[in-house]
Tab-separated table of C-alpha atoms in Angstrom:
chain	number	residue	atom	x	y	z
A	1	UNK	CA	-35.447	-90.645	21.754
A	2	UNK	CA	-39.236	-91.180	21.501
A	3	UNK	CA	-41.640	-89.205	23.662
A	4	UNK	CA	-45.444	-89.672	23.902
A	5	UNK	CA	-47.467	-86.550	24.708
A	6	UNK	CA	-51.207	-85.899	25.100
A	7	UNK	CA	-52.729	-82.905	23.363
A	8	UNK	CA	-54.483	-80.696	25.880
A	9	UNK	CA	-55.501	-77.698	23.836
A	10	UNK	CA	-54.999	-76.693	20.234
A	11	UNK	CA	-54.964	-73.068	19.077
A	12	UNK	CA	-54.177	-71.558	15.731
A	13	UNK	CA	-50.550	-71.071	16.601
A	14	UNK	CA	-49.655	-73.042	19.688
A	15	UNK	CA	-50.766	-76.405	21.056
A	16	UNK	CA	-50.511	-77.382	24.728
A	17	UNK	CA	-49.061	-80.831	25.245
A	18	UNK	CA	-49.080	-82.762	28.553
A	19	UNK	CA	-46.396	-85.185	29.695
A	20	UNK	CA	-47.049	-88.260	31.756
A	21	UNK	CA	-46.075	-86.364	34.909
A	22	UNK	CA	-48.559	-83.597	33.986
A	23	UNK	CA	-46.045	-81.004	32.733
A	24	UNK	CA	-47.201	-78.507	30.142
A	25	UNK	CA	-45.272	-78.002	26.917
A	26	UNK	CA	-46.113	-75.385	24.330
A	27	UNK	CA	-45.557	-76.721	20.879
A	28	UNK	CA	-46.093	-75.086	17.486
A	29	UNK	CA	-49.400	-76.292	16.004
A	30	UNK	CA	-48.009	-76.179	12.487
A	31	UNK	CA	-45.640	-79.070	13.328
A	32	UNK	CA	-48.518	-81.376	14.490
A	33	UNK	CA	-50.706	-83.430	12.178
A	34	UNK	CA	-53.751	-81.567	10.929
A	35	UNK	CA	-56.234	-84.182	12.205
A	36	UNK	CA	-55.366	-83.961	15.910
A	37	UNK	CA	-57.652	-82.503	18.542
A	38	UNK	CA	-57.820	-82.236	22.315
A	39	UNK	CA	-57.089	-85.585	23.963
A	40	UNK	CA	-55.055	-86.931	21.017
A	41	UNK	CA	-51.728	-88.594	21.792
A	42	UNK	CA	-48.701	-87.824	19.615
A	43	UNK	CA	-45.236	-89.361	19.557
A	44	UNK	CA	-42.270	-86.999	19.089
A	45	UNK	CA	-38.731	-88.241	18.411
A	46	UNK	CA	-35.794	-85.877	19.341
A	47	UNK	CA	-32.150	-86.271	18.165
A	48	UNK	CA	-29.024	-83.994	17.812
A	49	UNK	CA	-27.775	-83.103	14.288
A	50	UNK	CA	-24.004	-82.836	14.783
A	51	UNK	CA	-23.204	-82.305	11.127
A	52	UNK	CA	-25.422	-79.286	10.811
A	53	UNK	CA	-24.108	-77.925	14.084
A	54	UNK	CA	-20.494	-78.097	12.864
A	55	UNK	CA	-21.393	-76.344	9.612
A	56	UNK	CA	-23.067	-73.503	11.445
A	57	UNK	CA	-20.127	-73.080	13.783
A	58	UNK	CA	-17.698	-72.846	10.894
A	59	UNK	CA	-19.789	-70.165	9.232
A	60	UNK	CA	-19.878	-68.131	12.423
A	61	UNK	CA	-16.129	-68.364	12.902
A	62	UNK	CA	-15.503	-67.192	9.320
A	63	UNK	CA	-17.705	-64.171	9.889
A	64	UNK	CA	-15.830	-63.197	13.015
A	65	UNK	CA	-12.476	-63.455	11.258
A	66	UNK	CA	-13.682	-61.309	8.373
A	67	UNK	CA	-14.870	-58.569	10.721
A	68	UNK	CA	-11.561	-58.553	12.596
A	69	UNK	CA	-9.502	-58.468	9.390
A	70	UNK	CA	-11.514	-55.612	7.925
A	71	UNK	CA	-11.981	-53.398	10.948
A	72	UNK	CA	-9.474	-54.609	13.527
A	73	UNK	CA	-6.120	-55.066	11.796
A	74	UNK	CA	-5.978	-51.744	9.790
A	75	UNK	CA	-6.586	-48.208	11.060
A	76	UNK	CA	-5.938	-44.630	9.813
A	77	UNK	CA	-2.287	-43.584	9.615
A	78	UNK	CA	-0.833	-40.406	11.092
A	79	UNK	CA	0.233	-37.844	8.444
A	80	UNK	CA	3.963	-37.420	7.765
A	81	UNK	CA	4.717	-33.680	7.424
A	82	UNK	CA	7.707	-32.437	5.392
A	83	UNK	CA	9.099	-29.073	4.247
A	84	UNK	CA	9.413	-28.695	0.492
A	85	UNK	CA	10.826	-25.161	0.455
A	86	UNK	CA	11.399	-22.190	2.749
A	87	UNK	CA	12.133	-18.545	1.931
A	88	UNK	CA	12.471	-15.336	3.907
A	89	UNK	CA	8.714	-14.944	4.455
A	90	UNK	CA	7.040	-18.196	3.344
A	91	UNK	CA	7.107	-21.966	3.814
A	92	UNK	CA	5.776	-24.733	1.540
A	93	UNK	CA	4.683	-27.878	3.421
A	94	UNK	CA	3.745	-31.262	1.969
A	95	UNK	CA	2.603	-34.657	3.244
A	96	UNK	CA	1.816	-38.121	1.855
A	97	UNK	CA	-1.771	-38.942	0.840
A	98	UNK	CA	-3.755	-39.653	3.985
A	99	UNK	CA	-4.780	-43.266	4.723
A	100	UNK	CA	-8.179	-43.673	6.367
A	101	UNK	CA	-8.530	-47.499	6.192
A	102	UNK	CA	-12.221	-48.106	6.938
A	103	UNK	CA	-12.753	-44.877	8.899
A	104	UNK	CA	-14.606	-41.800	7.696
A	105	UNK	CA	-12.799	-38.463	7.287
A	106	UNK	CA	-13.845	-35.598	9.519
A	107	UNK	CA	-11.190	-32.879	8.890
A	108	UNK	CA	-7.496	-32.163	8.261
A	109	UNK	CA	-6.129	-29.099	10.090
A	110	UNK	CA	-2.798	-27.260	10.122
A	111	UNK	CA	-1.345	-25.891	13.361
A	112	UNK	CA	1.390	-23.238	13.638
A	113	UNK	CA	3.202	-22.801	16.958
A	114	UNK	CA	0.429	-24.744	18.719
A	115	UNK	CA	-2.418	-22.588	17.365
A	116	UNK	CA	-4.755	-23.644	14.574
A	117	UNK	CA	-3.786	-21.873	11.337
A	118	UNK	CA	-6.662	-23.262	9.237
A	119	UNK	CA	-8.234	-26.332	7.659
A	120	UNK	CA	-6.944	-27.959	4.485
A	121	UNK	CA	-9.562	-27.889	1.699
A	122	UNK	CA	-10.251	-31.173	-0.136
A	123	UNK	CA	-7.840	-33.177	2.085
A	124	UNK	CA	-8.270	-36.347	-0.003
A	125	UNK	CA	-6.819	-34.505	-3.040
A	126	UNK	CA	-4.562	-31.735	-1.669
A	127	UNK	CA	-1.189	-32.849	-0.294
A	128	UNK	CA	0.647	-29.501	0.047
A	129	UNK	CA	0.085	-25.960	1.236
A	130	UNK	CA	1.949	-22.636	1.320
A	131	UNK	CA	2.111	-20.388	4.389
A	132	UNK	CA	3.048	-16.756	3.662
A	133	UNK	CA	3.514	-13.627	5.729
A	134	UNK	CA	6.133	-15.084	8.074
A	135	UNK	CA	8.854	-13.085	9.802
A	136	UNK	CA	12.405	-13.096	8.459
A	137	UNK	CA	14.941	-15.364	10.213
A	138	UNK	CA	12.388	-16.718	12.741
A	139	UNK	CA	11.721	-20.208	14.131
A	140	UNK	CA	8.310	-21.851	13.589
A	141	UNK	CA	6.849	-25.300	14.260
A	142	UNK	CA	4.052	-26.835	12.204
A	143	UNK	CA	1.791	-29.859	12.720
A	144	UNK	CA	-1.013	-31.554	10.767
A	145	UNK	CA	-3.946	-33.103	12.697
A	146	UNK	CA	-6.210	-35.715	11.041
A	147	UNK	CA	-9.665	-36.288	12.562
A	148	UNK	CA	-11.619	-39.441	11.560
A	149	UNK	CA	-14.473	-41.571	12.826
A	150	UNK	CA	-11.829	-43.930	14.237
A	151	UNK	CA	-10.047	-41.222	16.250
A	152	UNK	CA	-7.591	-38.314	15.989
A	153	UNK	CA	-4.152	-38.792	14.409
A	154	UNK	CA	-1.457	-36.071	14.561
A	155	UNK	CA	1.825	-35.707	12.719
A	156	UNK	CA	5.148	-34.996	14.356
A	157	UNK	CA	5.942	-31.310	14.914
A	158	UNK	CA	8.150	-29.910	12.154
A	159	UNK	CA	10.655	-27.195	13.161
A	160	UNK	CA	11.456	-24.663	10.414
A	161	UNK	CA	13.441	-21.406	10.443
A	162	UNK	CA	12.841	-18.809	7.754
A	163	UNK	CA	15.865	-17.590	5.788
A	164	UNK	CA	17.920	-14.455	6.213
A	165	UNK	CA	17.929	-11.785	3.512
A	166	UNK	CA	21.362	-12.948	2.394
A	167	UNK	CA	20.270	-16.607	2.015
A	168	UNK	CA	19.279	-17.084	-1.650
A	169	UNK	CA	18.835	-20.871	-1.535
A	170	UNK	CA	15.070	-20.566	-1.152
A	171	UNK	CA	14.602	-18.860	-4.533
A	172	UNK	CA	12.829	-21.196	-6.972
A	173	UNK	CA	12.355	-19.712	-10.439
A	174	UNK	CA	10.492	-20.965	-13.487
A	175	UNK	CA	11.701	-19.572	-16.841
A	176	UNK	CA	9.285	-18.319	-19.475
A	177	UNK	CA	9.854	-16.781	-22.903
A	178	UNK	CA	13.561	-15.881	-22.996
A	179	UNK	CA	16.169	-15.488	-25.731
A	180	UNK	CA	18.679	-18.337	-25.843
A	181	UNK	CA	21.532	-16.146	-24.629
A	182	UNK	CA	19.544	-14.812	-21.678
A	183	UNK	CA	18.415	-18.301	-20.727
A	184	UNK	CA	22.015	-19.485	-20.705
A	185	UNK	CA	23.156	-16.580	-18.530
A	186	UNK	CA	20.174	-17.175	-16.234
A	187	UNK	CA	21.229	-20.792	-15.748
A	188	UNK	CA	24.740	-19.682	-14.823
A	189	UNK	CA	23.427	-17.154	-12.290
A	190	UNK	CA	21.215	-19.834	-10.708
A	191	UNK	CA	24.215	-22.104	-10.228
A	192	UNK	CA	26.361	-19.322	-8.788
A	193	UNK	CA	23.930	-18.110	-6.112
A	194	UNK	CA	22.671	-21.599	-5.189
A	195	UNK	CA	18.963	-21.229	-5.962
A	196	UNK	CA	16.739	-23.659	-7.898
A	197	UNK	CA	15.219	-23.553	-11.381
A	198	UNK	CA	12.272	-25.741	-12.431
A	199	UNK	CA	10.584	-26.179	-15.792
A	200	UNK	CA	6.953	-25.693	-14.728
A	201	UNK	CA	5.111	-23.427	-12.321
A	202	UNK	CA	4.372	-25.163	-9.001
A	203	UNK	CA	3.220	-24.180	-5.552
A	204	UNK	CA	6.826	-23.678	-4.414
A	205	UNK	CA	7.739	-21.388	-7.354
A	206	UNK	CA	8.813	-18.014	-5.960
A	207	UNK	CA	9.438	-16.055	-9.198
A	208	UNK	CA	8.611	-16.412	-12.895
A	209	UNK	CA	11.389	-15.009	-15.119
A	210	UNK	CA	10.695	-13.945	-18.714
A	211	UNK	CA	10.993	-11.041	-21.140
A	212	UNK	CA	7.544	-11.398	-22.745
A	213	UNK	CA	4.231	-11.943	-20.980
A	214	UNK	CA	2.754	-14.831	-22.929
A	215	UNK	CA	2.476	-18.600	-22.798
A	216	UNK	CA	0.662	-21.158	-20.675
A	217	UNK	CA	3.173	-21.072	-17.826
A	218	UNK	CA	2.997	-17.278	-17.694
A	219	UNK	CA	-0.795	-17.464	-17.382
A	220	UNK	CA	-0.486	-19.994	-14.559
A	221	UNK	CA	2.047	-17.777	-12.754
A	222	UNK	CA	-0.306	-14.807	-12.982
A	223	UNK	CA	-3.175	-16.992	-11.748
A	224	UNK	CA	-1.149	-18.106	-8.707
A	225	UNK	CA	-0.039	-14.497	-8.028
A	226	UNK	CA	3.639	-15.349	-8.540
A	227	UNK	CA	5.875	-12.303	-9.272
A	228	UNK	CA	6.756	-12.095	-12.984
A	229	UNK	CA	10.173	-10.422	-13.299
A	230	UNK	CA	12.899	-9.865	-15.857
A	231	UNK	CA	16.240	-11.750	-15.779
A	232	UNK	CA	17.926	-8.627	-14.428
A	233	UNK	CA	16.274	-9.297	-11.049
A	234	UNK	CA	18.372	-12.429	-10.508
A	235	UNK	CA	21.462	-10.511	-11.593
A	236	UNK	CA	20.590	-7.834	-9.034
A	237	UNK	CA	20.297	-10.474	-6.291
A	238	UNK	CA	23.695	-11.877	-7.270
A	239	UNK	CA	25.272	-8.426	-7.373
A	240	UNK	CA	23.861	-7.356	-4.000
A	241	UNK	CA	24.300	-10.738	-2.322
A	242	UNK	CA	20.752	-10.547	-0.937
A	243	UNK	CA	17.112	-10.587	-1.938
A	244	UNK	CA	16.204	-7.339	-3.742
A	245	UNK	CA	12.737	-5.940	-4.294
A	246	UNK	CA	10.872	-6.885	-7.465
A	247	UNK	CA	9.124	-3.537	-7.968
A	248	UNK	CA	11.666	-2.244	-10.457
A	249	UNK	CA	11.988	-5.560	-12.309
A	250	UNK	CA	8.438	-6.184	-13.499
A	251	UNK	CA	8.004	-6.465	-17.264
A	252	UNK	CA	6.519	-2.968	-17.543
A	253	UNK	CA	8.450	-1.320	-14.682
A	254	UNK	CA	10.704	1.705	-15.025
A	255	UNK	CA	14.373	0.555	-14.829
A	256	UNK	CA	15.184	3.642	-12.754
A	257	UNK	CA	13.159	2.176	-9.885
A	258	UNK	CA	15.599	-0.702	-9.509
A	259	UNK	CA	17.529	-0.929	-6.270
A	260	UNK	CA	21.186	0.048	-6.177
A	261	UNK	CA	23.290	-1.299	-3.333
A	262	UNK	CA	26.624	-0.398	-1.784
A	263	UNK	CA	29.501	-0.133	-4.215
A	264	UNK	CA	27.228	0.178	-7.265
A	265	UNK	CA	25.609	3.224	-8.831
A	266	UNK	CA	23.425	3.779	-11.841
A	267	UNK	CA	26.302	5.310	-13.789
A	268	UNK	CA	28.693	2.545	-12.741
A	269	UNK	CA	30.464	4.745	-10.150
A	270	UNK	CA	30.947	3.964	-6.443
A	271	UNK	CA	28.225	4.949	-4.003
A	272	UNK	CA	28.237	5.236	-0.216
A	273	UNK	CA	24.808	3.769	0.405
A	274	UNK	CA	22.224	1.761	-1.483
A	275	UNK	CA	18.678	3.024	-1.885
A	276	UNK	CA	15.828	2.996	-4.349
A	277	UNK	CA	13.795	5.777	-5.817
A	278	UNK	CA	10.769	4.722	-3.832
A	279	UNK	CA	12.757	4.916	-0.584
A	280	UNK	CA	13.952	8.424	-1.401
A	281	UNK	CA	10.410	9.550	-2.095
A	282	UNK	CA	9.305	8.149	1.242
A	283	UNK	CA	11.948	10.113	3.107
A	284	UNK	CA	11.393	13.399	1.287
A	285	UNK	CA	7.658	13.185	0.612
A	286	UNK	CA	8.133	13.459	-3.197
A	287	UNK	CA	9.589	11.250	-5.934
A	288	UNK	CA	13.352	11.522	-6.200
A	289	UNK	CA	16.320	9.650	-7.614
A	290	UNK	CA	20.021	9.145	-7.144
A	291	UNK	CA	22.004	12.336	-7.786
A	292	UNK	CA	18.988	14.680	-7.975
A	293	UNK	CA	20.760	17.619	-6.343
A	294	UNK	CA	23.850	17.105	-8.502
A	295	UNK	CA	21.622	17.048	-11.575
A	296	UNK	CA	20.146	20.423	-10.672
A	297	UNK	CA	23.626	21.887	-10.135
A	298	UNK	CA	24.770	20.606	-13.538
A	299	UNK	CA	21.692	22.106	-15.205
A	300	UNK	CA	22.404	25.464	-13.613
A	301	UNK	CA	26.019	25.411	-14.725
A	302	UNK	CA	25.025	24.602	-18.316
A	303	UNK	CA	22.186	27.191	-18.396
A	304	UNK	CA	22.974	30.137	-16.050
A	305	UNK	CA	19.963	32.108	-17.310
A	306	UNK	CA	17.551	29.633	-15.729
A	307	UNK	CA	19.243	29.868	-12.295
A	308	UNK	CA	17.044	31.350	-9.606
A	309	UNK	CA	18.092	34.368	-7.540
A	310	UNK	CA	20.220	33.061	-4.713
A	311	UNK	CA	22.221	34.433	-1.816
A	312	UNK	CA	24.475	31.393	-1.813
A	313	UNK	CA	22.526	29.569	0.921
A	314	UNK	CA	18.791	29.939	0.267
A	315	UNK	CA	16.456	30.949	-2.583
A	316	UNK	CA	14.908	34.451	-2.727
A	317	UNK	CA	11.614	35.143	-4.475
A	318	UNK	CA	12.051	37.330	-7.593
A	319	UNK	CA	8.980	39.392	-6.701
A	320	UNK	CA	10.006	42.309	-4.402
A	321	UNK	CA	8.017	42.768	-1.191
A	322	UNK	CA	7.823	45.861	1.049
A	323	UNK	CA	11.110	46.687	2.764
A	324	UNK	CA	12.900	43.895	0.898
A	325	UNK	CA	16.258	44.311	-0.799
A	326	UNK	CA	16.491	42.307	-4.010
A	327	UNK	CA	19.860	40.700	-4.588
A	328	UNK	CA	20.978	40.211	-8.225
A	329	UNK	CA	21.611	36.733	-9.612
A	330	UNK	CA	24.815	35.049	-8.585
A	331	UNK	CA	27.005	34.411	-11.642
A	332	UNK	CA	28.023	30.802	-12.321
A	333	UNK	CA	31.171	29.610	-10.604
A	334	UNK	CA	34.271	30.150	-12.716
A	335	UNK	CA	36.402	27.643	-10.872
A	336	UNK	CA	34.230	24.637	-11.734
A	337	UNK	CA	36.364	21.797	-12.975
A	338	UNK	CA	35.442	19.992	-16.243
A	339	UNK	CA	35.749	16.647	-14.483
A	340	UNK	CA	33.122	17.672	-11.943
A	341	UNK	CA	30.702	18.666	-14.682
A	342	UNK	CA	31.142	15.299	-16.376
A	343	UNK	CA	30.533	13.467	-13.120
A	344	UNK	CA	27.449	15.540	-12.464
A	345	UNK	CA	26.148	14.856	-15.949
A	346	UNK	CA	26.654	11.112	-15.549
A	347	UNK	CA	24.863	11.036	-12.207
A	348	UNK	CA	22.088	13.326	-13.522
A	349	UNK	CA	20.950	10.587	-15.883
A	350	UNK	CA	19.343	8.865	-12.895
A	351	UNK	CA	16.966	11.779	-12.080
A	352	UNK	CA	13.285	11.165	-12.780
A	353	UNK	CA	11.095	12.878	-15.363
A	354	UNK	CA	8.901	14.103	-12.574
A	355	UNK	CA	11.703	16.180	-11.036
A	356	UNK	CA	12.438	17.736	-14.440
A	357	UNK	CA	8.754	18.621	-14.794
A	358	UNK	CA	8.760	20.214	-11.344
A	359	UNK	CA	11.828	22.307	-12.197
A	360	UNK	CA	10.235	23.426	-15.458
A	361	UNK	CA	7.044	24.365	-13.587
A	362	UNK	CA	9.101	26.412	-11.112
A	363	UNK	CA	10.844	28.231	-13.960
A	364	UNK	CA	7.492	28.971	-15.615
A	365	UNK	CA	6.105	30.305	-12.325
A	366	UNK	CA	9.160	32.550	-11.921
A	367	UNK	CA	8.705	33.851	-15.464
A	368	UNK	CA	5.029	34.632	-14.769
A	369	UNK	CA	5.979	36.422	-11.556
A	370	UNK	CA	8.595	38.519	-13.387
A	371	UNK	CA	5.990	39.505	-16.000
A	372	UNK	CA	3.521	40.433	-13.261
A	373	UNK	CA	6.128	42.554	-11.491
A	374	UNK	CA	6.889	44.395	-14.758
A	375	UNK	CA	3.205	45.296	-15.301
A	376	UNK	CA	2.307	46.010	-11.675
A	377	UNK	CA	2.787	49.863	-11.852
A	378	UNK	CA	0.169	50.010	-14.640
A	379	UNK	CA	-2.566	48.405	-12.450
A	380	UNK	CA	-2.989	51.539	-10.340
A	381	UNK	CA	-3.121	49.713	-7.065
A	382	UNK	CA	0.363	50.835	-5.963
A	383	UNK	CA	3.021	53.372	-6.924
A	384	UNK	CA	6.603	52.296	-6.894
A	385	UNK	CA	9.110	54.819	-5.468
A	386	UNK	CA	12.168	54.134	-7.554
A	387	UNK	CA	15.755	54.822	-6.686
A	388	UNK	CA	17.485	57.877	-8.153
A	389	UNK	CA	19.697	55.632	-10.260
A	390	UNK	CA	16.679	54.053	-12.003
A	391	UNK	CA	14.948	57.448	-12.444
A	392	UNK	CA	18.044	58.825	-14.108
A	393	UNK	CA	18.161	55.865	-16.457
A	394	UNK	CA	14.491	56.370	-17.413
A	395	UNK	CA	15.069	60.052	-18.092
A	396	UNK	CA	18.018	59.083	-20.301
A	397	UNK	CA	15.863	56.651	-22.244
A	398	UNK	CA	13.154	59.306	-22.763
A	399	UNK	CA	15.780	61.787	-23.978
A	400	UNK	CA	17.141	59.180	-26.391
A	401	UNK	CA	13.643	58.521	-27.689
A	402	UNK	CA	12.985	62.216	-28.332
A	403	UNK	CA	16.304	62.610	-30.123
A	404	UNK	CA	15.873	59.513	-32.225
A	405	UNK	CA	12.477	60.530	-33.487
A	406	UNK	CA	10.536	57.922	-31.480
A	407	UNK	CA	11.655	54.856	-33.458
A	408	UNK	CA	10.327	51.375	-32.675
A	409	UNK	CA	13.775	50.185	-31.553
A	410	UNK	CA	14.096	53.015	-29.063
A	411	UNK	CA	10.612	52.309	-27.717
A	412	UNK	CA	11.476	48.653	-27.264
A	413	UNK	CA	14.746	49.517	-25.499
A	414	UNK	CA	12.968	51.933	-23.160
A	415	UNK	CA	10.293	49.363	-22.380
A	416	UNK	CA	12.955	46.792	-21.565
A	417	UNK	CA	14.801	49.195	-19.268
A	418	UNK	CA	11.559	50.140	-17.533
A	419	UNK	CA	10.581	46.541	-16.845
A	420	UNK	CA	14.047	45.168	-16.037
A	421	UNK	CA	14.898	43.860	-12.600
A	422	UNK	CA	17.107	45.922	-10.272
A	423	UNK	CA	20.804	45.329	-10.583
A	424	UNK	CA	23.373	45.126	-7.822
A	425	UNK	CA	23.237	48.130	-5.519
A	426	UNK	CA	19.659	49.125	-6.480
A	427	UNK	CA	16.577	48.795	-4.345
A	428	UNK	CA	13.017	50.071	-4.336
A	429	UNK	CA	10.035	49.766	-2.044
A	430	UNK	CA	6.307	49.799	-2.475
A	431	UNK	CA	4.241	52.602	-0.904
A	432	UNK	CA	0.464	52.157	-0.785
A	433	UNK	CA	-1.584	54.944	-2.420
């Protein structure tokens, strides 16, 4: 198609062309010959390039398909939450690596019973977490929520119930440095109680069992704050049929702190109730142990001289007070059976060193008080009005001293009689000067 147009005006960028019917057309000056001017007539031929049009359309269609394939067919996936392990007070959750497709990650949060429990750190790398401090034998539901630039994606709610104290299936132990025989017995105990044993320390490891604190796995257990216990702890759980405390089973713990349950005692004899030394100290306000009272009775039977003055029901201070009748020591029971003494001695082995120290301190205090009472008349603060029986005995000792020529033995005997404690039937009172 050929068109003839007259040039009306030429500018640097645009030329005004006139048609035969006086219509104005703006045309780029750069496409016109350089020698034209106002009034020149130019011929312009116009045609459609179908080949180029088809090529351009194909390119556009390919671009649209690429955009749809990249951003329209794939999208972020909802997390799939699973329970790896559950114990009496903790739960270990895990999920598959999150898939974001072409979206950007905003956050990954954990919800417990509908309330946000916290955000997962480094969600592109971390695929598990441990929740502690849960209640025993209680139902919980957990959910993971993924927030991206393409929207919010939530996992299904996971219902979990924590274990009872008698359910040992949640125990997951990792063995450390152990003798071959102990390792073999540990494997048998694991099979009998139904717990799990793994070779390395993981997030779901509940206890690390060893006899020596060394090695790479031991260091990792300490770093993750996993209890490091001796093999006897698992034996205690099997014997009691329940989870027992780890306080008495640490590598450097005192074996006497270990828990003893029903039907088992430290000496291997039956017991009516299980308790630990720490529980006894809580009830009484001072450290104690199994058979403490029996231990004291056995010690008194074996050493009557260290027995305090007693009326049979309560203790009486050895230092006499005004208007107080001092009762002589009660002799040891003659009808004590040998079998009872042996039982007391076997149970006494469970008493703590601290109780023995307290008893020794009490005996020392009583000895100091007896010495003070023997020297009190010499201080001049009080005069003791003695009974006629004691006065007669002193006069007899003075007569014996004068007859014997004042020997050292007689002096010692008189001093002992003067400072001795009143016997049965005697009494004296203090009268202020």
